[in-house]
Amino acid sequence: MEKHYRTCHLCEAMCGLEITTNQGLIENIKGDKNDVHSKGYLCPKAVALQDIHEDPNRLKYPVKRTEEGWQQISWEEAFDLVEENIKRIRKNHGGDAVGVYTGNPTTHNTGTILYLYDFINSIGTKNSYASHSLDQLPQMFVAGEMFGHQAMFPVPDIENTDFFLVLGANPLVSNGSIMSTPNIGAKFKALQQRGTKIVVIDPRRTRTAQAADIHHFIKPGTDVFLLLAFVHELLMHNWVKDSHVLEISDNIVGLKELVQGFTPEEVSQIVGITAEEIKALIQDFVKAPKAIIYGRMGVSTVKFGGVCHWLINTINILTGNMDVPGGVMFTLPAIDLLKALKKEAKQLRWRSRVKQLPETGGALPTVTMADEMLTPGDDQIKAMITVAGNPLLSAPNSNELKKGFEQLDFYVAIDIYINETTRHANVILPPAAALEVIHYDFALSIVSPRNIANFSPAVFPIAKDRKYDWEILIELQKRIEQGNILSLKLKHALLGWLTAERRIDLGLKIGPYGIWGGRLFKGGGISLKRLKKQVHGIDFGAMQSCLPKRLFTKNKRINLIPLEIIKELPKVLQALEEKRNDQEELLLIGRRHLRSNNSWMHNYPRLMKDGDKRCTAMLHSEEAQKRGIANGDWMEVSTNVGQIKIKAEITDEVMPGVLCIPHGWGHHDKHVHLDVASKHAGVNVNELIDHSIYEEMSGNAVFSGIPVKVKVFAETAS
Ligand SMILES: Nc1nc2c(c(=O)[nH]1)N[C@H]1C(S)=C(S)[C@@H](COP(=O)(O)OP(=O)(O)OC[C@H]3O[C@@H](n4cnc5c(=O)[nH]c(N)nc54)[C@H](O)[C@@H]3O)O[C@H]1N2
Ligand SMILES: Nc1nc2c(c(=O)[nH]1)N[C@H]1C(S)=C(S)[C@@H](COP(=O)(O)OP(=O)(O)OC[C@H]3O[C@@H](n4cnc5c(=O)[nH]c(N)nc54)[C@H](O)[C@@H]3O)O[C@H]1N2
Ligand code: SF4
Ligand SMILES: [Mo]
C-alpha cells in the first residue's frame, strides 16, 4: 500500500488529497488532513478522480476519423497528418485560417499552462479563442484597464472581513471562483460566529444564499443599476474613506457625474429590491470596519459584466477596502505568473474580422468564433485546433457553431474524449491526464486568499508509448513553427531541455520566496527540491498590502474611469430606459451542481447517481400557474436561435420571472463515445443562447438575463 499526497486539479479550490494505492490500483481517495490549504476538505468530484483514471472511454492513443469509424493510429502518423494539413491550409489561406480554442482544463493543467502560449504563438494566428471569454473576461479586461494586468485579480481576504457581499456567485457549490476557498461553508459559519454579516444577491436562493444572513433576489442582468446606485450613495453622502489606494487613484471627481440619477429609488423597481433595502445594504457595508464586495459569473456573463466589475473594484476602493486585510487583496504566489506574463497581458491590439470584437491577452471572444468560421473571405477559419475544450456544449449558439465545425477543412483536438466537439475532429491526440501527471497550480495560486504552493508528483506512470501534453505541444510546435531555421533549432532544443519540472524549479527559485529571489521564506528560500519535501504544501502566509508597487500600470496609479467605461455608460443608460418597458418573458439564468464540472464530468458513475434529475428548468410556482405547467411537465423553451425540450421543476427557490437551466448537458449525439454521459444526456442550454448578444466592452458571452419563451409541450415526451 502506498500513500500519495496530491492537489486536486478539478476546480479552483486546490484541495489536498491523500490517495492510497495498492499494486497500481486505487484503494481510496480522502482529503489530506495536513494539507496547508484545505485541511482535509474535499468535495464529491475528487473521489471521481478514480473514475477518470479508470474510464474505458478515456483515449490513450491517437485516433483518426475514417468512413468506417475511429481508428487508432501511431503518434508518428498522427503528427504527420496534423503537420501536413496545417501547413497546407496555412500556405493556401494564411496563418489566420488556423483557429485555436483552448478550454477550461488548460488553466488547471501544469503542462498546458507551461507550453500552450508558446505553441499558440508558433501557429501565427489571430484567431485564438479560449473559454475565459465564456467566463471571467470582463473581470480580466477591467483589471487590465485599472491595474495594468489582466490577471491582477482582487481576491477576498474572506477570513478577516466583517461584511461579505456576494453578487452572482455560488461558492458553496462552485467551491469559490477567483477566490480559491475549500470548505467555504465552514468558513461562513466561523465568520458568522465572530459577527461577520454575509449578504447574497442572486435570482436564485442557492446554497450560498441559504447560508447567508440576508438574501435578496435580483432581476437577472440588472446588477449594474444596483452597483451604480451603490456608488451614487457613497458619493452623495460623502461616505468615501481615505486610504492609500484612494491616494493613488485618479479621476474620482468625474465619478459623481457618471452615476448621477442612479438613486436607489430610480433603480429599485428595475432590480427588484426596495429602495429601503438597497439603502440599508449600503449603510451596513459602509459601517462595517472591513467589508468586501465580491462578484463572479452572475455579474460577469451579463450584458454589462465589465461595468459591473469596474463598479465592484471602485466600491472596494472608495470604501477603503482594497489592499487591506479584511478587504480584497492581491496575492504574491511562489511562481509569479503575473510577472512572467507581463508582455502578454495587453488588450485591444487587434479586432476580429467579422464583428470587430476586441482582442484581450492575445485571444478573441469565443462568441465570434462561429462568425469567423462561417463568413467567407480572407482569413476565414479553415482549420481548428482545440485543446481541452468542448465549445459545442459550452459556447453560445451551439447550432451555429456546429455548422462552423462541420465545414472545416481540418480539425485536430488535443483531448481525452470523443465528445460533442471532438467527434468532428479528423485526429485526436490524447495526453496523459489526471493522476498520471505532475501538478503545480500556477494559475490558481494567483487567486488563493493565502499564498500557498504545492507540488504533486504523478500517482501513476504512463506506458512508454503514451505522451504528456507538453510532449504533444512541443512536437507540434517543432513541426509547424515558421522562422529562421537556425534560431528555431535552438529554440526547440531549449524547449525540450526546459522540461516542466525544470521550469517549475526555475520559477520557484527566482520567485519571491525562492533561493535566488526574494527569500521571503524562512530557511533561505525554496526550490522544487525543497517544495517536494513538503508533501502537504507550504503556506507562505496571508496576502500582504502591495499597492502601488504591485501595479502594472505605467504610472503606478489606478485610473478610476477608464476610457472604455466612458464609452459603455451611455449604453447602460439606454438599457435602463428599455428595462422600464420590459415585456414579460422569463429571463434565463444558469446553475452549477456540486457533482458536475462544466460539460466534461458526466461520464463518471460516482457522480451520476442522480444524473437524470439534474438537467431541469426551474421556475417559480406563479410562472408555472400562469402557463398551466405542472411539476415534471415537459416544456418547450425557445428563443430567436433555438428551442429545447426540458422538464419543469417548480420551485420557489428561483424568483418569479426567471428560468434556471444548467449548462454542460446534451450528450445525446450518437457519435460521442461517452457511455455513462449518453445515458443521462440532458439538453444543451446553449442552443438557446444567441451568440450575437455579448458583453460589449470585452466581447464576453452573455448567459444570464436572456429572454426565453416557455410553454408546456403538447404531448408527454419519453
Ligand atoms: N450556458 C452556460 N454556458 C457556459 C457556462 C455557464 O455558466 N452557462 N459556463 C462557462 C464557463 S465558466 C466555462 S469555464 C466554460 C467551459 O468551457 P470548455 O472549457 O469549452 O468546456 P469543458 O466542459 O470544461 O470541457 C473540457 C474539455 O477538456 C477535456 N479534458 C479534460 N481533462 C483534460 C486533460 O487533462 N487534458 C486535455 N487535453 N483535455 C482534457 C474534456 O474532455 C473536455 O473536452 O463553459 C462555459 N459555458
Ligand atoms: N461543482 C462545480 N464547481 C464548479 C464548476 C462546475 O461546473 N461545477 N465550474 C467551475 C467554473 S468553470 C467556474 S467559472 C466557477 C463559477 O463559480 P461561481 O460564479 O461561484 O458559480 P455559478 O454557479 O456560476 O454562480 C453564479 C451565480 O450567479 C447567479 N446569477 C445568475 N444571473 C445573475 C444576475 O444577473 N445577477 C446576480 N446577482 N446573480 C446572477 C446564479 O443564480 C448563480 O448562483 O465554478 C467552478 N466550479
Ligand atoms: S472542491 Fe474542487 S479541488 Fe476540492 S476536491 Fe472538489 S473538485 Fe477537487
Ligand atoms: Mo469557468
Short mmCIF file of N, CA, C and O in Angstrom, two decimals, residues 198-253:
data_model
loop_
_atom_site.label_atom_id
_atom_site.label_comp_id
_atom_site.label_asym_id
_atom_site.label_seq_id
_atom_site.Cartn_x
_atom_site.Cartn_y
_atom_site.Cartn_z
N ILE A 198 -23.11 38.21 6.20
CA ILE A 198 -22.96 37.74 4.81
C ILE A 198 -24.27 38.02 4.07
O ILE A 198 -25.34 37.60 4.51
N VAL A 199 -24.17 38.73 2.97
CA VAL A 199 -25.35 39.06 2.17
C VAL A 199 -25.15 38.53 0.75
O VAL A 199 -24.09 38.74 0.16
N VAL A 200 -26.15 37.84 0.23
CA VAL A 200 -26.05 37.29 -1.13
C VAL A 200 -27.14 37.89 -2.01
O VAL A 200 -28.29 38.00 -1.60
N ILE A 201 -26.73 38.29 -3.20
CA ILE A 201 -27.68 38.84 -4.18
C ILE A 201 -27.69 37.93 -5.38
O ILE A 201 -26.67 37.77 -6.07
N ASP A 202 -28.82 37.28 -5.60
CA ASP A 202 -28.86 36.22 -6.62
C ASP A 202 -30.33 35.96 -6.98
O ASP A 202 -31.17 35.91 -6.09
N PRO A 203 -30.64 35.76 -8.26
CA PRO A 203 -32.02 35.47 -8.63
C PRO A 203 -32.50 34.09 -8.13
O PRO A 203 -33.66 33.74 -8.29
N ARG A 204 -31.58 33.32 -7.56
CA ARG A 204 -31.96 32.01 -7.01
C ARG A 204 -31.49 31.91 -5.57
O ARG A 204 -30.41 32.41 -5.24
N ARG A 205 -32.30 31.30 -4.72
CA ARG A 205 -31.87 31.07 -3.34
C ARG A 205 -30.95 29.85 -3.34
O ARG A 205 -31.36 28.71 -3.13
N THR A 206 -29.71 30.08 -3.64
CA THR A 206 -28.73 28.99 -3.79
C THR A 206 -28.31 28.50 -2.41
O THR A 206 -28.68 29.08 -1.39
N ARG A 207 -27.46 27.50 -2.39
CA ARG A 207 -26.90 27.04 -1.11
C ARG A 207 -26.18 28.16 -0.39
O ARG A 207 -26.24 28.29 0.81
N THR A 208 -25.47 28.97 -1.18
CA THR A 208 -24.74 30.10 -0.59
C THR A 208 -25.72 31.10 -0.01
O THR A 208 -25.52 31.60 1.10
N ALA A 209 -26.80 31.35 -0.74
CA ALA A 209 -27.81 32.29 -0.24
C ALA A 209 -28.44 31.76 1.04
O ALA A 209 -28.71 32.52 1.98
N GLN A 210 -28.66 30.45 1.07
CA GLN A 210 -29.26 29.86 2.28
C GLN A 210 -28.34 29.98 3.49
O GLN A 210 -28.79 30.10 4.61
N ALA A 211 -27.05 29.93 3.24
CA ALA A 211 -26.10 30.01 4.35
C ALA A 211 -25.85 31.46 4.78
O ALA A 211 -25.24 31.70 5.82
N ALA A 212 -26.34 32.42 3.98
CA ALA A 212 -26.06 33.84 4.29
C ALA A 212 -27.01 34.36 5.36
O ALA A 212 -28.00 33.73 5.70
N ASP A 213 -26.71 35.58 5.87
CA ASP A 213 -27.62 36.21 6.82
C ASP A 213 -28.80 36.84 6.09
O ASP A 213 -29.92 36.84 6.59
N ILE A 214 -28.51 37.40 4.94
CA ILE A 214 -29.58 38.04 4.15
C ILE A 214 -29.42 37.61 2.69
O ILE A 214 -28.30 37.54 2.17
N HIS A 215 -30.55 37.33 2.06
CA HIS A 215 -30.53 37.07 0.62
C HIS A 215 -31.54 37.97 -0.07
O HIS A 215 -32.69 38.06 0.37
N HIS A 216 -31.11 38.65 -1.12
CA HIS A 216 -32.04 39.43 -1.94
C HIS A 216 -32.10 38.79 -3.32
O HIS A 216 -31.05 38.56 -3.94
N PHE A 217 -33.30 38.56 -3.81
CA PHE A 217 -33.44 38.22 -5.22
C PHE A 217 -33.12 39.47 -6.05
O PHE A 217 -33.39 40.59 -5.60
N ILE A 218 -32.59 39.27 -7.23
CA ILE A 218 -32.38 40.41 -8.13
C ILE A 218 -32.77 39.98 -9.54
O ILE A 218 -32.54 38.82 -9.92
N LYS A 219 -33.38 40.88 -10.28
CA LYS A 219 -33.76 40.51 -11.65
C LYS A 219 -32.48 40.31 -12.47
O LYS A 219 -31.58 41.17 -12.44
N PRO A 220 -32.38 39.19 -13.20
CA PRO A 220 -31.14 38.89 -13.93
C PRO A 220 -30.70 40.05 -14.82
O PRO A 220 -31.52 40.70 -15.46
N GLY A 221 -29.40 40.28 -14.81
CA GLY A 221 -28.83 41.29 -15.71
C GLY A 221 -28.96 42.72 -15.22
O GLY A 221 -28.60 43.66 -15.93
N THR A 222 -29.48 42.93 -13.98
CA THR A 222 -29.71 44.32 -13.55
C THR A 222 -28.75 44.78 -12.45
O THR A 222 -28.88 45.88 -11.94
N ASP A 223 -27.78 43.96 -12.09
CA ASP A 223 -26.84 44.34 -11.01
C ASP A 223 -26.15 45.67 -11.31
O ASP A 223 -25.80 46.40 -10.39
N VAL A 224 -25.93 45.93 -12.59
CA VAL A 224 -25.21 47.16 -12.95
C VAL A 224 -25.92 48.38 -12.38
O VAL A 224 -25.28 49.31 -11.89
N PHE A 225 -27.25 48.35 -12.36
CA PHE A 225 -28.00 49.50 -11.83
C PHE A 225 -27.87 49.58 -10.31
O PHE A 225 -27.70 50.65 -9.75
N LEU A 226 -27.93 48.43 -9.68
CA LEU A 226 -27.76 48.39 -8.23
C LEU A 226 -26.38 48.93 -7.83
O LEU A 226 -26.23 49.73 -6.90
N LEU A 227 -25.36 48.53 -8.58
CA LEU A 227 -23.99 48.94 -8.27
C LEU A 227 -23.78 50.43 -8.53
O LEU A 227 -23.06 51.11 -7.79
N LEU A 228 -24.44 50.94 -9.59
CA LEU A 228 -24.35 52.38 -9.84
C LEU A 228 -25.01 53.15 -8.70
O LEU A 228 -24.49 54.18 -8.25
N ALA A 229 -26.13 52.62 -8.20
CA ALA A 229 -26.80 53.28 -7.07
C ALA A 229 -25.90 53.23 -5.82
O ALA A 229 -25.86 54.17 -5.03
N PHE A 230 -25.16 52.14 -5.69
CA PHE A 230 -24.23 51.99 -4.56
C PHE A 230 -23.20 53.12 -4.59
O PHE A 230 -22.99 53.85 -3.61
N VAL A 231 -22.57 53.30 -5.76
CA VAL A 231 -21.55 54.36 -5.88
C VAL A 231 -22.20 55.73 -5.71
O VAL A 231 -21.65 56.63 -5.05
N HIS A 232 -23.39 55.88 -6.27
CA HIS A 232 -24.14 57.14 -6.12
C HIS A 232 -24.28 57.47 -4.63
O HIS A 232 -23.98 58.59 -4.19
N GLU A 233 -24.72 56.52 -3.84
CA GLU A 233 -24.93 56.77 -2.41
C GLU A 233 -23.63 57.12 -1.70
O GLU A 233 -23.57 58.02 -0.88
N LEU A 234 -22.57 56.39 -2.05
CA LEU A 234 -21.27 56.65 -1.42
C LEU A 234 -20.84 58.09 -1.65
O LEU A 234 -20.37 58.78 -0.74
N LEU A 235 -21.04 58.56 -2.89
CA LEU A 235 -20.56 59.90 -3.24
C LEU A 235 -21.48 60.98 -2.70
O LEU A 235 -21.02 62.00 -2.18
N MET A 236 -22.79 60.76 -2.79
CA MET A 236 -23.74 61.79 -2.36
C MET A 236 -23.69 62.01 -0.85
O MET A 236 -23.90 63.10 -0.35
N HIS A 237 -23.41 60.94 -0.11
CA HIS A 237 -23.38 61.08 1.35
C HIS A 237 -21.97 61.29 1.89
O HIS A 237 -21.76 61.21 3.10
N ASN A 238 -21.02 61.46 0.99
CA ASN A 238 -19.61 61.61 1.41
C ASN A 238 -19.14 60.45 2.29
O ASN A 238 -18.55 60.65 3.34
N TRP A 239 -19.46 59.25 1.87
CA TRP A 239 -19.06 58.08 2.64
C TRP A 239 -17.73 57.50 2.14
O TRP A 239 -17.35 56.40 2.54
N VAL A 240 -17.08 58.21 1.25
CA VAL A 240 -15.81 57.73 0.71
C VAL A 240 -14.75 57.79 1.81
O VAL A 240 -14.66 58.80 2.52
N LYS A 241 -13.99 56.70 1.95
CA LYS A 241 -12.98 56.67 3.02
C LYS A 241 -11.58 56.86 2.44
O LYS A 241 -11.24 56.26 1.43
N ASP A 242 -10.80 57.67 3.16
CA ASP A 242 -9.41 57.86 2.74
C ASP A 242 -8.65 56.54 2.87
O ASP A 242 -8.90 55.78 3.80
N SER A 243 -7.76 56.30 1.95
CA SER A 243 -6.92 55.09 2.06
C SER A 243 -5.71 55.28 1.16
O SER A 243 -5.70 56.17 0.30
N HIS A 244 -4.72 54.42 1.34
CA HIS A 244 -3.53 54.54 0.49
C HIS A 244 -3.88 54.23 -0.96
O HIS A 244 -3.23 54.72 -1.88
N VAL A 245 -4.93 53.46 -1.20
CA VAL A 245 -5.31 53.14 -2.58
C VAL A 245 -6.06 54.32 -3.21
O VAL A 245 -5.85 54.64 -4.39
N LEU A 246 -6.87 54.98 -2.41
CA LEU A 246 -7.56 56.16 -2.93
C LEU A 246 -6.54 57.23 -3.35
O LEU A 246 -6.70 57.90 -4.36
N GLU A 247 -5.48 57.32 -2.58
CA GLU A 247 -4.44 58.31 -2.89
C GLU A 247 -3.77 58.07 -4.25
O GLU A 247 -3.31 59.00 -4.88
N ILE A 248 -3.73 56.82 -4.65
CA ILE A 248 -3.09 56.54 -5.94
C ILE A 248 -4.13 56.31 -7.05
O ILE A 248 -3.84 55.75 -8.09
N SER A 249 -5.38 56.74 -6.78
CA SER A 249 -6.44 56.58 -7.78
C SER A 249 -6.77 57.92 -8.42
O SER A 249 -6.90 58.92 -7.71
N ASP A 250 -6.91 57.92 -9.75
CA ASP A 250 -7.18 59.16 -10.47
C ASP A 250 -8.64 59.25 -10.90
O ASP A 250 -9.30 58.23 -11.10
N ASN A 251 -9.10 60.47 -11.09
CA ASN A 251 -10.41 60.78 -11.68
C ASN A 251 -11.61 60.55 -10.79
O ASN A 251 -12.72 60.43 -11.28
N ILE A 252 -11.40 60.53 -9.50
CA ILE A 252 -12.54 60.33 -8.60
C ILE A 252 -13.60 61.43 -8.78
O ILE A 252 -14.79 61.17 -8.70
N VAL A 253 -13.13 62.64 -9.13
CA VAL A 253 -14.07 63.76 -9.28
C VAL A 253 -15.11 63.46 -10.37
O VAL A 253 -16.29 63.77 -10.23
#
